[in-house]
mmCIF file of C-alpha atoms and ligand atoms in Angstrom:
data_model
loop_
_atom_site.group_PDB
_atom_site.id
_atom_site.type_symbol
_atom_site.label_atom_id
_atom_site.label_comp_id
_atom_site.label_asym_id
_atom_site.label_seq_id
_atom_site.Cartn_x
_atom_site.Cartn_y
_atom_site.Cartn_z
ATOM 1 C CA ASP A 798 142.198 151.482 228.106
ATOM 2 C CA LYS A 799 145.944 151.660 227.529
ATOM 3 C CA GLY A 800 146.378 147.882 227.641
ATOM 4 C CA ASN A 801 149.977 147.149 228.592
ATOM 5 C CA HIS A 802 151.209 150.518 227.322
ATOM 6 C CA ARG A 803 152.375 153.417 229.488
ATOM 7 C CA HIS A 804 150.552 156.020 227.414
ATOM 8 C CA PHE A 805 147.793 156.181 224.822
ATOM 9 C CA MET A 806 150.330 157.634 222.413
ATOM 10 C CA GLU A 807 152.506 154.528 222.697
ATOM 11 C CA LYS A 808 149.473 152.285 222.247
ATOM 12 C CA GLU A 809 148.341 154.255 219.206
ATOM 13 C CA ILE A 810 151.803 154.119 217.637
ATOM 14 C CA HIS A 811 151.671 150.330 218.007
ATOM 15 C CA GLU A 812 148.197 150.054 216.498
ATOM 16 C CA GLN A 813 149.426 151.442 213.191
ATOM 17 C CA PRO A 814 150.087 148.224 211.249
ATOM 18 C CA GLU A 815 146.510 147.131 211.947
ATOM 19 C CA VAL A 816 144.695 150.426 211.334
ATOM 20 C CA ILE A 817 146.708 151.225 208.194
ATOM 21 C CA SER A 818 145.718 147.804 206.913
ATOM 22 C CA HIS A 819 141.999 148.421 207.653
ATOM 23 C CA THR A 820 142.110 151.832 206.037
ATOM 24 C CA LEU A 821 143.878 150.630 202.892
ATOM 25 C CA ALA A 822 141.435 147.734 202.525
ATOM 26 C CA HIS A 823 138.612 150.257 202.308
ATOM 27 C CA TYR A 824 140.158 151.879 199.222
ATOM 28 C CA LEU A 825 142.080 149.029 197.603
ATOM 29 C CA ASP A 826 141.170 145.555 196.441
ATOM 30 C CA PHE A 827 144.254 143.557 197.393
ATOM 31 C CA VAL A 828 143.038 140.393 195.653
ATOM 32 C CA GLU A 829 142.446 142.090 192.297
ATOM 33 C CA GLY A 830 145.382 144.465 192.767
ATOM 34 C CA THR A 831 143.202 147.486 191.959
ATOM 35 C CA THR A 832 141.922 150.683 193.517
ATOM 36 C CA ARG A 833 138.223 150.643 194.314
ATOM 37 C CA ALA A 834 135.830 152.896 192.415
ATOM 38 C CA LEU A 835 134.478 155.591 194.740
ATOM 39 C CA ASP A 836 131.149 157.358 194.684
ATOM 40 C CA LEU A 837 132.501 160.901 194.424
ATOM 41 C CA PRO A 838 130.694 164.191 193.701
ATOM 42 C CA PHE A 839 133.214 164.890 190.902
ATOM 43 C CA GLU A 840 135.227 163.015 188.291
ATOM 44 C CA PHE A 841 138.988 163.076 188.641
ATOM 45 C CA LYS A 842 139.398 163.294 184.891
ATOM 46 C CA ASN A 843 137.413 166.546 184.732
ATOM 47 C CA LEU A 844 139.308 168.312 187.508
ATOM 48 C CA ASP A 845 141.933 170.953 186.898
ATOM 49 C CA ARG A 846 142.792 171.449 190.573
ATOM 50 C CA ILE A 847 142.210 170.128 194.077
ATOM 51 C CA ALA A 848 142.189 172.443 197.083
ATOM 52 C CA LEU A 849 143.296 170.506 200.171
ATOM 53 C CA SER A 850 143.013 172.237 203.521
ATOM 54 C CA ALA A 851 143.519 171.215 207.112
ATOM 55 C CA CYS A 852 145.278 172.188 210.348
ATOM 56 C CA GLY A 853 148.390 170.941 212.125
ATOM 57 C CA THR A 854 149.278 167.324 211.504
ATOM 58 C CA ALA A 855 146.323 166.910 209.118
ATOM 59 C CA PHE A 856 147.755 169.813 207.074
ATOM 60 C CA LEU A 857 151.116 168.045 206.907
ATOM 61 C CA ALA A 858 149.404 164.874 205.673
ATOM 62 C CA SER A 859 147.713 167.050 203.034
ATOM 63 C CA SER A 860 151.088 168.490 202.030
ATOM 64 C CA ILE A 861 152.394 164.972 201.403
ATOM 65 C CA GLY A 862 149.182 164.220 199.481
ATOM 66 C CA LYS A 863 150.017 167.104 197.150
ATOM 67 C CA TYR A 864 153.209 165.349 196.004
ATOM 68 C CA TRP A 865 151.277 162.137 195.311
ATOM 69 C CA PHE A 866 148.416 163.738 193.346
ATOM 70 C CA GLU A 867 150.769 165.857 191.285
ATOM 71 C CA ARG A 868 153.217 163.059 190.549
ATOM 72 C CA LEU A 869 150.872 160.110 190.063
ATOM 73 C CA ALA A 870 147.801 161.804 188.599
ATOM 74 C CA ARG A 871 149.360 164.975 187.106
ATOM 75 C CA LEU A 872 146.684 166.854 189.039
ATOM 76 C CA PRO A 873 147.698 170.211 190.568
ATOM 77 C CA VAL A 874 146.966 170.544 194.292
ATOM 78 C CA ASP A 875 146.996 173.526 196.617
ATOM 79 C CA ALA A 876 147.599 172.330 200.163
ATOM 80 C CA ASP A 877 146.642 175.066 202.596
ATOM 81 C CA ILE A 878 146.515 175.726 206.293
ATOM 82 C CA ALA A 879 142.775 176.069 206.932
ATOM 83 C CA SER A 880 143.119 179.213 209.067
ATOM 84 C CA GLU A 881 144.740 180.896 206.062
ATOM 85 C CA PHE A 882 142.530 179.362 203.395
ATOM 86 C CA ARG A 883 139.301 180.535 205.041
ATOM 87 C CA TYR A 884 140.243 184.213 204.668
ATOM 88 C CA ARG A 885 142.368 184.050 201.529
ATOM 89 C CA GLU A 886 139.570 184.347 198.984
ATOM 90 C CA MET A 887 141.292 181.910 196.695
ATOM 91 C CA PRO A 888 139.754 181.793 193.229
ATOM 92 C CA LEU A 889 138.274 178.350 192.587
ATOM 93 C CA SER A 890 137.408 177.264 189.067
ATOM 94 C CA LYS A 891 134.244 175.274 188.471
ATOM 95 C CA ASN A 892 136.489 172.319 187.653
ATOM 96 C CA SER A 893 138.049 172.220 191.093
ATOM 97 C CA ALA A 894 137.168 170.056 194.047
ATOM 98 C CA ALA A 895 137.947 170.603 197.711
ATOM 99 C CA LEU A 896 139.184 168.002 200.183
ATOM 100 C CA PHE A 897 139.368 168.602 203.926
ATOM 101 C CA VAL A 898 141.421 166.420 206.250
ATOM 102 C CA SER A 899 140.554 166.166 209.941
ATOM 103 C CA GLN A 900 140.870 163.540 212.636
ATOM 104 C CA SER A 901 138.155 165.012 214.874
ATOM 105 C CA GLY A 902 135.967 166.421 212.119
ATOM 106 C CA GLU A 903 135.286 169.399 214.399
ATOM 107 C CA THR A 904 138.241 171.755 213.827
ATOM 108 C CA ALA A 905 136.794 175.277 213.548
ATOM 109 C CA ASP A 906 139.108 176.609 210.832
ATOM 110 C CA THR A 907 138.764 173.486 208.695
ATOM 111 C CA LEU A 908 134.981 173.674 208.994
ATOM 112 C CA ALA A 909 134.985 177.365 208.047
ATOM 113 C CA SER A 910 137.103 176.540 204.971
ATOM 114 C CA LEU A 911 134.625 173.836 204.008
ATOM 115 C CA ARG A 912 131.791 176.361 204.269
ATOM 116 C CA TYR A 913 133.714 178.824 202.087
ATOM 117 C CA CYS A 914 133.966 176.136 199.380
ATOM 118 C CA ARG A 915 130.283 175.357 199.823
ATOM 119 C CA ARG A 916 129.441 178.999 199.096
ATOM 120 C CA GLU A 917 131.736 178.848 196.064
ATOM 121 C CA GLY A 918 129.719 175.882 194.845
ATOM 122 C CA ILE A 919 132.481 173.317 194.353
ATOM 123 C CA PRO A 920 132.220 169.615 195.302
ATOM 124 C CA ILE A 921 133.508 168.732 198.767
ATOM 125 C CA GLY A 922 135.089 165.594 200.173
ATOM 126 C CA ALA A 923 136.164 165.065 203.778
ATOM 127 C CA ILE A 924 138.857 162.685 204.986
ATOM 128 C CA VAL A 925 137.805 162.282 208.619
ATOM 129 C CA ASN A 926 138.309 159.829 211.435
ATOM 130 C CA VAL A 927 135.254 160.564 213.582
ATOM 131 C CA ARG A 928 132.119 159.378 211.859
ATOM 132 C CA GLY A 929 129.115 161.652 212.186
ATOM 133 C CA SER A 930 131.308 164.657 213.012
ATOM 134 C CA THR A 931 130.331 168.104 211.708
ATOM 135 C CA ILE A 932 132.853 168.094 208.851
ATOM 136 C CA ALA A 933 131.759 164.580 207.846
ATOM 137 C CA ARG A 934 128.102 165.668 207.832
ATOM 138 C CA GLU A 935 128.626 168.860 205.851
ATOM 139 C CA ALA A 936 130.756 167.313 203.102
ATOM 140 C CA ASP A 937 129.265 165.799 199.940
ATOM 141 C CA VAL A 938 131.247 162.625 200.536
ATOM 142 C CA THR A 939 133.135 161.229 203.526
ATOM 143 C CA LEU A 940 136.343 159.339 202.909
ATOM 144 C CA PRO A 941 136.957 157.661 206.251
ATOM 145 C CA THR A 942 140.236 156.965 207.973
ATOM 146 C CA LEU A 943 139.699 153.779 209.950
ATOM 147 C CA ALA A 944 142.158 154.597 212.736
ATOM 148 C CA GLY A 945 139.680 154.020 215.574
ATOM 149 C CA PRO A 946 139.484 156.442 218.509
ATOM 150 C CA GLU A 947 142.649 158.488 218.970
ATOM 151 C CA ILE A 948 143.049 159.601 222.603
ATOM 152 C CA GLY A 949 146.613 160.943 222.759
ATOM 153 C CA VAL A 950 146.581 164.648 221.902
ATOM 154 C CA ALA A 951 149.519 164.187 219.542
ATOM 155 C CA SER A 952 148.179 162.606 216.386
ATOM 156 C CA THR A 953 149.940 159.409 215.305
ATOM 157 C CA LYS A 954 147.748 156.669 213.856
ATOM 158 C CA ALA A 955 145.271 159.181 212.412
ATOM 159 C CA PHE A 956 148.174 160.754 210.477
ATOM 160 C CA THR A 957 149.366 157.509 208.873
ATOM 161 C CA CYS A 958 145.757 156.582 208.071
ATOM 162 C CA GLN A 959 145.285 160.004 206.423
ATOM 163 C CA LEU A 960 148.398 159.257 204.366
ATOM 164 C CA SER A 961 146.979 155.840 203.456
ATOM 165 C CA VAL A 962 143.755 157.430 202.172
ATOM 166 C CA LEU A 963 145.572 160.184 200.261
ATOM 167 C CA ALA A 964 147.968 157.731 198.590
ATOM 168 C CA SER A 965 145.091 155.432 197.596
ATOM 169 C CA LEU A 966 143.090 158.377 196.243
ATOM 170 C CA ALA A 967 146.057 159.679 194.268
ATOM 171 C CA VAL A 968 146.527 156.271 192.635
ATOM 172 C CA ARG A 969 142.801 156.123 191.865
ATOM 173 C CA ALA A 970 142.971 159.631 190.379
ATOM 174 C CA GLY A 971 145.905 158.538 188.207
ATOM 175 C CA VAL A 972 143.990 155.495 186.978
ATOM 176 C CA GLU A 973 140.955 157.599 186.070
ATOM 177 C CA ARG A 974 143.053 160.317 184.435
ATOM 178 C CA GLY A 975 145.037 157.769 182.431
ATOM 179 C CA THR A 976 148.412 158.676 183.933
ATOM 180 C CA ILE A 977 148.694 155.241 185.592
ATOM 181 C CA SER A 978 148.401 152.088 183.476
ATOM 182 C CA PRO A 979 146.624 148.971 184.809
ATOM 183 C CA GLU A 980 150.058 147.378 185.175
ATOM 184 C CA GLN A 981 151.376 150.326 187.221
ATOM 185 C CA GLU A 982 148.192 150.299 189.293
ATOM 186 C CA ARG A 983 148.813 146.668 190.266
ATOM 187 C CA VAL A 984 152.389 147.470 191.286
ATOM 188 C CA LEU A 985 151.365 150.522 193.342
ATOM 189 C CA VAL A 986 148.543 148.629 195.071
ATOM 190 C CA ARG A 987 150.969 145.818 195.901
ATOM 191 C CA HIS A 988 153.431 148.346 197.317
ATOM 192 C CA LEU A 989 150.749 150.003 199.445
ATOM 193 C CA ALA A 990 149.639 146.590 200.697
ATOM 194 C CA GLU A 991 153.148 146.056 202.084
ATOM 195 C CA ALA A 992 152.926 149.107 204.381
ATOM 196 C CA PRO A 993 151.514 147.292 207.458
ATOM 197 C CA ARG A 994 154.257 144.656 207.346
ATOM 198 C CA TYR A 995 157.049 147.241 207.093
ATOM 199 C CA ALA A 996 155.406 149.308 209.850
ATOM 200 C CA SER A 997 155.583 146.241 212.138
ATOM 201 C CA GLN A 998 159.271 145.830 211.329
ATOM 202 C CA VAL A 999 159.976 149.460 212.196
ATOM 203 C CA LEU A 1000 158.209 149.120 215.570
ATOM 204 C CA LYS A 1001 160.877 146.565 216.480
ATOM 205 C CA LEU A 1002 163.489 149.353 216.412
ATOM 206 C CA GLU A 1003 161.988 150.703 219.631
ATOM 207 C CA SER A 1004 164.961 150.137 221.910
ATOM 208 C CA GLN A 1005 167.385 151.738 219.470
ATOM 209 C CA ILE A 1006 165.120 154.754 219.015
ATOM 210 C CA GLU A 1007 164.708 155.028 222.774
ATOM 211 C CA ALA A 1008 168.497 155.217 223.105
ATOM 212 C CA VAL A 1009 168.624 157.995 220.489
ATOM 213 C CA ALA A 1010 165.878 159.822 222.439
ATOM 214 C CA HIS A 1011 168.079 159.817 225.565
ATOM 215 C CA GLU A 1012 170.674 161.640 223.477
ATOM 216 C CA LEU A 1013 168.155 164.057 221.925
ATOM 217 C CA ALA A 1014 166.686 165.011 225.308
ATOM 218 C CA ARG A 1015 169.981 166.780 226.168
ATOM 219 C CA TYR A 1016 169.369 169.524 223.584
ATOM 220 C CA ARG A 1017 167.108 172.596 223.552
ATOM 221 C CA HIS A 1018 166.816 173.062 219.782
ATOM 222 C CA VAL A 1019 166.518 170.560 216.961
ATOM 223 C CA LEU A 1020 166.348 170.987 213.184
ATOM 224 C CA TYR A 1021 164.623 168.427 210.934
ATOM 225 C CA LEU A 1022 165.485 168.270 207.229
ATOM 226 C CA GLY A 1023 164.027 166.365 204.301
ATOM 227 C CA ARG A 1024 163.344 166.653 200.580
ATOM 228 C CA ASP A 1025 160.247 165.780 198.559
ATOM 229 C CA THR A 1026 157.617 164.036 200.719
ATOM 230 C CA ASN A 1027 160.174 163.957 203.524
ATOM 231 C CA TYR A 1028 159.995 167.751 203.693
ATOM 232 C CA PRO A 1029 156.433 167.839 205.109
ATOM 233 C CA LEU A 1030 157.467 164.836 207.204
ATOM 234 C CA ALA A 1031 160.368 166.883 208.615
ATOM 235 C CA MET A 1032 157.809 169.498 209.663
ATOM 236 C CA GLU A 1033 155.649 166.775 211.198
ATOM 237 C CA GLY A 1034 158.676 165.474 213.145
ATOM 238 C CA ALA A 1035 159.350 168.976 214.459
ATOM 239 C CA LEU A 1036 155.684 169.491 215.383
ATOM 240 C CA LYS A 1037 155.529 166.163 217.206
ATOM 241 C CA LEU A 1038 158.720 166.846 219.163
ATOM 242 C CA LYS A 1039 157.792 170.395 220.194
ATOM 243 C CA GLU A 1040 154.245 169.588 221.242
ATOM 244 C CA ILE A 1041 155.054 166.730 223.586
ATOM 245 C CA SER A 1042 158.667 167.290 224.747
ATOM 246 C CA TYR A 1043 158.635 171.141 224.602
ATOM 247 C CA ILE A 1044 162.017 171.067 222.861
ATOM 248 C CA HIS A 1045 162.117 173.751 220.196
ATOM 249 C CA ALA A 1046 162.195 172.167 216.766
ATOM 250 C CA GLU A 1047 161.827 173.298 213.179
ATOM 251 C CA GLY A 1048 161.361 171.382 209.964
ATOM 252 C CA TYR A 1049 162.879 172.637 206.723
ATOM 253 C CA ALA A 1050 163.258 171.549 203.145
ATOM 254 C CA ALA A 1051 166.887 170.367 203.030
ATOM 255 C CA GLY A 1052 167.577 172.599 200.026
ATOM 256 C CA GLU A 1053 166.623 175.665 202.081
ATOM 257 C CA LEU A 1054 169.424 175.028 204.588
ATOM 258 C CA LYS A 1055 171.877 177.399 202.958
ATOM 259 C CA HIS A 1056 169.217 180.111 202.603
ATOM 260 C CA GLY A 1057 169.094 180.828 206.315
ATOM 261 C CA PRO A 1058 168.870 178.050 208.899
ATOM 262 C CA ILE A 1059 172.511 177.001 208.404
ATOM 263 C CA ALA A 1060 173.401 180.067 210.496
ATOM 264 C CA LEU A 1061 171.964 178.248 213.512
ATOM 265 C CA ILE A 1062 174.100 175.139 213.157
ATOM 266 C CA ASP A 1063 176.587 174.413 215.929
ATOM 267 C CA GLU A 1064 177.324 171.509 218.259
ATOM 268 C CA LYS A 1065 174.323 172.472 220.394
ATOM 269 C CA MET A 1066 171.728 171.976 217.656
ATOM 270 C CA PRO A 1067 171.362 168.449 216.318
ATOM 271 C CA VAL A 1068 169.960 167.955 212.839
ATOM 272 C CA ILE A 1069 167.614 165.066 212.128
ATOM 273 C CA VAL A 1070 167.805 164.148 208.460
ATOM 274 C CA ILE A 1071 165.023 162.042 206.923
ATOM 275 C CA ALA A 1072 166.550 160.563 203.789
ATOM 276 C CA PRO A 1073 165.735 157.209 202.236
ATOM 277 C CA HIS A 1074 168.029 156.259 199.344
ATOM 278 C CA ASP A 1075 165.940 157.828 196.565
ATOM 279 C CA ARG A 1076 166.775 159.784 193.411
ATOM 280 C CA ILE A 1077 167.659 162.921 195.363
ATOM 281 C CA PHE A 1078 169.577 161.209 198.144
ATOM 282 C CA GLU A 1079 172.939 162.582 196.966
ATOM 283 C CA LYS A 1080 171.580 166.136 197.258
ATOM 284 C CA THR A 1081 170.707 165.498 200.878
ATOM 285 C CA VAL A 1082 174.166 164.021 201.493
ATOM 286 C CA SER A 1083 175.620 167.392 200.381
ATOM 287 C CA ASN A 1084 173.385 169.131 202.926
ATOM 288 C CA MET A 1085 174.616 166.758 205.632
ATOM 289 C CA GLN A 1086 178.208 167.569 204.694
ATOM 290 C CA GLU A 1087 177.408 171.271 205.098
ATOM 291 C CA VAL A 1088 176.028 170.554 208.566
ATOM 292 C CA ALA A 1089 178.997 168.347 209.546
ATOM 293 C CA ALA A 1090 181.489 170.988 208.353
ATOM 294 C CA ARG A 1091 179.977 173.408 210.907
ATOM 295 C CA GLY A 1092 180.213 170.994 213.800
ATOM 296 C CA GLY A 1093 176.525 170.034 213.624
ATOM 297 C CA LYS A 1094 175.540 166.611 214.924
ATOM 298 C CA ILE A 1095 173.454 164.492 212.594
ATOM 299 C CA ILE A 1096 170.811 161.915 213.380
ATOM 300 C CA LEU A 1097 170.175 160.187 210.067
ATOM 301 C CA ILE A 1098 166.976 158.260 209.415
ATOM 302 C CA THR A 1099 167.525 156.244 206.261
ATOM 303 C CA ASP A 1100 167.389 152.750 204.764
ATOM 304 C CA LYS A 1101 170.104 150.115 204.273
ATOM 305 C CA LYS A 1102 171.271 151.569 200.953
ATOM 306 C CA GLY A 1103 171.260 155.085 202.358
ATOM 307 C CA ALA A 1104 173.355 154.006 205.351
ATOM 308 C CA GLU A 1105 175.921 152.483 202.978
ATOM 309 C CA HIS A 1106 176.082 155.519 200.707
ATOM 310 C CA ALA A 1107 175.996 158.320 203.279
ATOM 311 C CA THR A 1108 179.553 159.608 203.303
ATOM 312 C CA ILE A 1109 179.193 161.422 206.597
ATOM 313 C CA ASN A 1110 179.885 160.659 210.190
ATOM 314 C CA ALA A 1111 176.439 160.704 211.778
ATOM 315 C CA MET A 1112 176.047 160.855 215.554
ATOM 316 C CA GLU A 1113 173.277 158.260 215.186
ATOM 317 C CA THR A 1114 171.856 156.360 212.223
ATOM 318 C CA ILE A 1115 168.421 154.761 212.354
ATOM 319 C CA VAL A 1116 168.287 152.196 209.576
ATOM 320 C CA LEU A 1117 164.848 151.257 208.252
ATOM 321 C CA PRO A 1118 164.122 148.494 205.757
ATOM 322 C CA ASP A 1119 164.325 149.412 202.039
ATOM 323 C CA VAL A 1120 160.701 150.173 201.166
ATOM 324 C CA PRO A 1121 158.869 151.007 197.916
ATOM 325 C CA GLU A 1122 158.854 154.750 197.232
ATOM 326 C CA ILE A 1123 155.101 155.303 197.556
ATOM 327 C CA ILE A 1124 154.998 154.089 201.155
ATOM 328 C CA THR A 1125 158.090 155.909 202.447
ATOM 329 C CA PRO A 1126 156.074 158.751 204.069
ATOM 330 C CA ILE A 1127 153.926 156.197 205.919
ATOM 331 C CA ILE A 1128 156.849 154.076 207.119
ATOM 332 C CA TYR A 1129 159.151 157.007 207.978
ATOM 333 C CA SER A 1130 156.386 158.507 210.143
ATOM 334 C CA LEU A 1131 156.966 155.779 212.724
ATOM 335 C CA PRO A 1132 160.558 156.546 213.782
ATOM 336 C CA ILE A 1133 159.603 160.243 213.825
ATOM 337 C CA GLN A 1134 156.728 159.557 216.221
ATOM 338 C CA MET A 1135 158.733 157.124 218.361
ATOM 339 C CA LEU A 1136 161.609 159.581 218.684
ATOM 340 C CA ALA A 1137 159.261 162.343 219.890
ATOM 341 C CA TYR A 1138 157.487 159.918 222.209
ATOM 342 C CA PHE A 1139 160.599 158.567 223.920
ATOM 343 C CA THR A 1140 162.156 162.024 224.169
ATOM 344 C CA ALA A 1141 159.037 163.277 225.974
ATOM 345 C CA VAL A 1142 159.160 160.249 228.281
ATOM 346 C CA VAL A 1143 162.795 161.039 229.115
ATOM 347 C CA MET A 1144 161.872 164.706 229.726
ATOM 348 C CA GLY A 1145 159.047 163.588 232.023
ATOM 349 C CA THR A 1146 156.307 165.611 230.334
ATOM 350 C CA ASP A 1147 152.628 164.700 230.199
ATOM 351 C CA VAL A 1148 152.776 162.802 226.919
ATOM 352 C CA ASP A 1149 149.055 162.247 226.351
ATOM 353 C CA GLN A 1150 147.921 165.669 227.615
ATOM 354 C CA PRO A 1151 150.635 168.180 226.717
ATOM 355 C CA ARG A 1152 150.232 171.626 228.269
ATOM 356 C CA ASN A 1153 148.101 174.232 226.475
ATOM 357 C CA LEU A 1154 146.801 171.769 223.861
ATOM 358 C CA ALA A 1155 143.372 170.264 223.240
ATOM 359 C CA LYS A 1156 142.505 167.211 221.176
ATOM 360 C CA SER A 1157 139.785 169.000 219.297
ATOM 361 C CA VAL A 1158 140.156 172.699 218.445
ATOM 362 C CA THR A 1159 136.594 173.920 218.042
ATOM 363 C CA VAL A 1160 137.381 177.602 218.478
ATOM 364 C CA GLU A 1161 139.268 179.824 216.093
HETATM 365 C C1 F6R B 2382 149.286 167.432 216.280
HETATM 366 C C2 F6R B 2382 147.836 167.471 216.257
HETATM 367 C C3 F6R B 2382 147.153 168.703 215.725
HETATM 368 C C4 F6R B 2382 145.933 168.315 214.874
HETATM 369 C C5 F6R B 2382 145.174 169.561 214.435
HETATM 370 C C6 F6R B 2382 144.012 169.231 213.523
HETATM 371 O O1 F6R B 2382 149.764 166.221 216.754
HETATM 372 O O2 F6R B 2382 147.196 166.527 216.639
HETATM 373 O O3 F6R B 2382 148.046 169.489 215.000
HETATM 374 O O4 F6R B 2382 146.375 167.583 213.777
HETATM 375 O O5 F6R B 2382 144.686 170.256 215.560
HETATM 376 O O6 F6R B 2382 143.069 168.438 214.162
HETATM 377 P P1 F6R B 2382 141.994 167.609 213.358
HETATM 378 O O7 F6R B 2382 142.714 166.601 212.560
HETATM 379 O O8 F6R B 2382 141.097 167.003 214.404
HETATM 380 O O9 F6R B 2382 141.265 168.578 212.463
#
């Protein structure tokens, strides 16, 4: 049931404040301001590496998770595309653990990667949305995303719930490994707890984002740029746009611009820049200047501080609230999803059932 929404995707975008809140509450104790102890088949403090593998949007959530685990818990992570991981014969030490991320819990390549790790004898956790799914059953432990059923083929709420689980786990890993003090834990848990409220605020930007989508729908190619966790998010933005609007899009690390993609920049290829005002904001401003100097049109997704400090003439600026650093990937997912959604609506495509795609990819 779509309720009063035109599409399941729109409904699922709007459910995010609630399902993020449910998911976080499973991993965090908001009253105590702590992460919950989990019954895991390994100890974070004994690990030397985590292998994270998944497909599509779940892979991009994993790629953001890598930044969190490495930064907060000083724990190295390999984030891999499952179709590559399953054949790569990656050496796994006995002190590694494997985590698989999947909405459906049935994705063939992700399941095959899980079975590879099983043969290698390392502990296995699964971050899945569908309870009782094959991946959930074959893992040693299931770490649920509480997104509820996701009907739209393009993943939205499952993605932000995957991010919520990965962020919570990374904080927990940091606590157990001693890289996060009890005081820092309280601050991080408080910041995560604010995600649903900020997500609700961002949903109110709908009419502005819809107007930007009318502009975007006039182009055939779009480039997304970001640094740090906004780099995988740039790839997620590009994936979302191409799968439902059929506009060709690519996501790049902003620093890679001058190593190739800048050759593509002209007035016919808008560049969507995802750049909150963080410690590397100025670097991204330089990239935007490079784009502007070549006649490229910029759609900037930033916060209030970023909008003040961006010394470029953007075609459009979407201004989000200033949010704590740890939740930026979760909050910045929303304008990315809304932009793809409204662009597809303008293009008149089948938003919930895009051509050639299936919700659950059970064949290789
Ligand atoms: C994109 C999308 C796909 C899935 C991918 C993995 O919007 O939905 O890229 O993320 O097919 O599916 P799951 O998470 O079910 O393993």
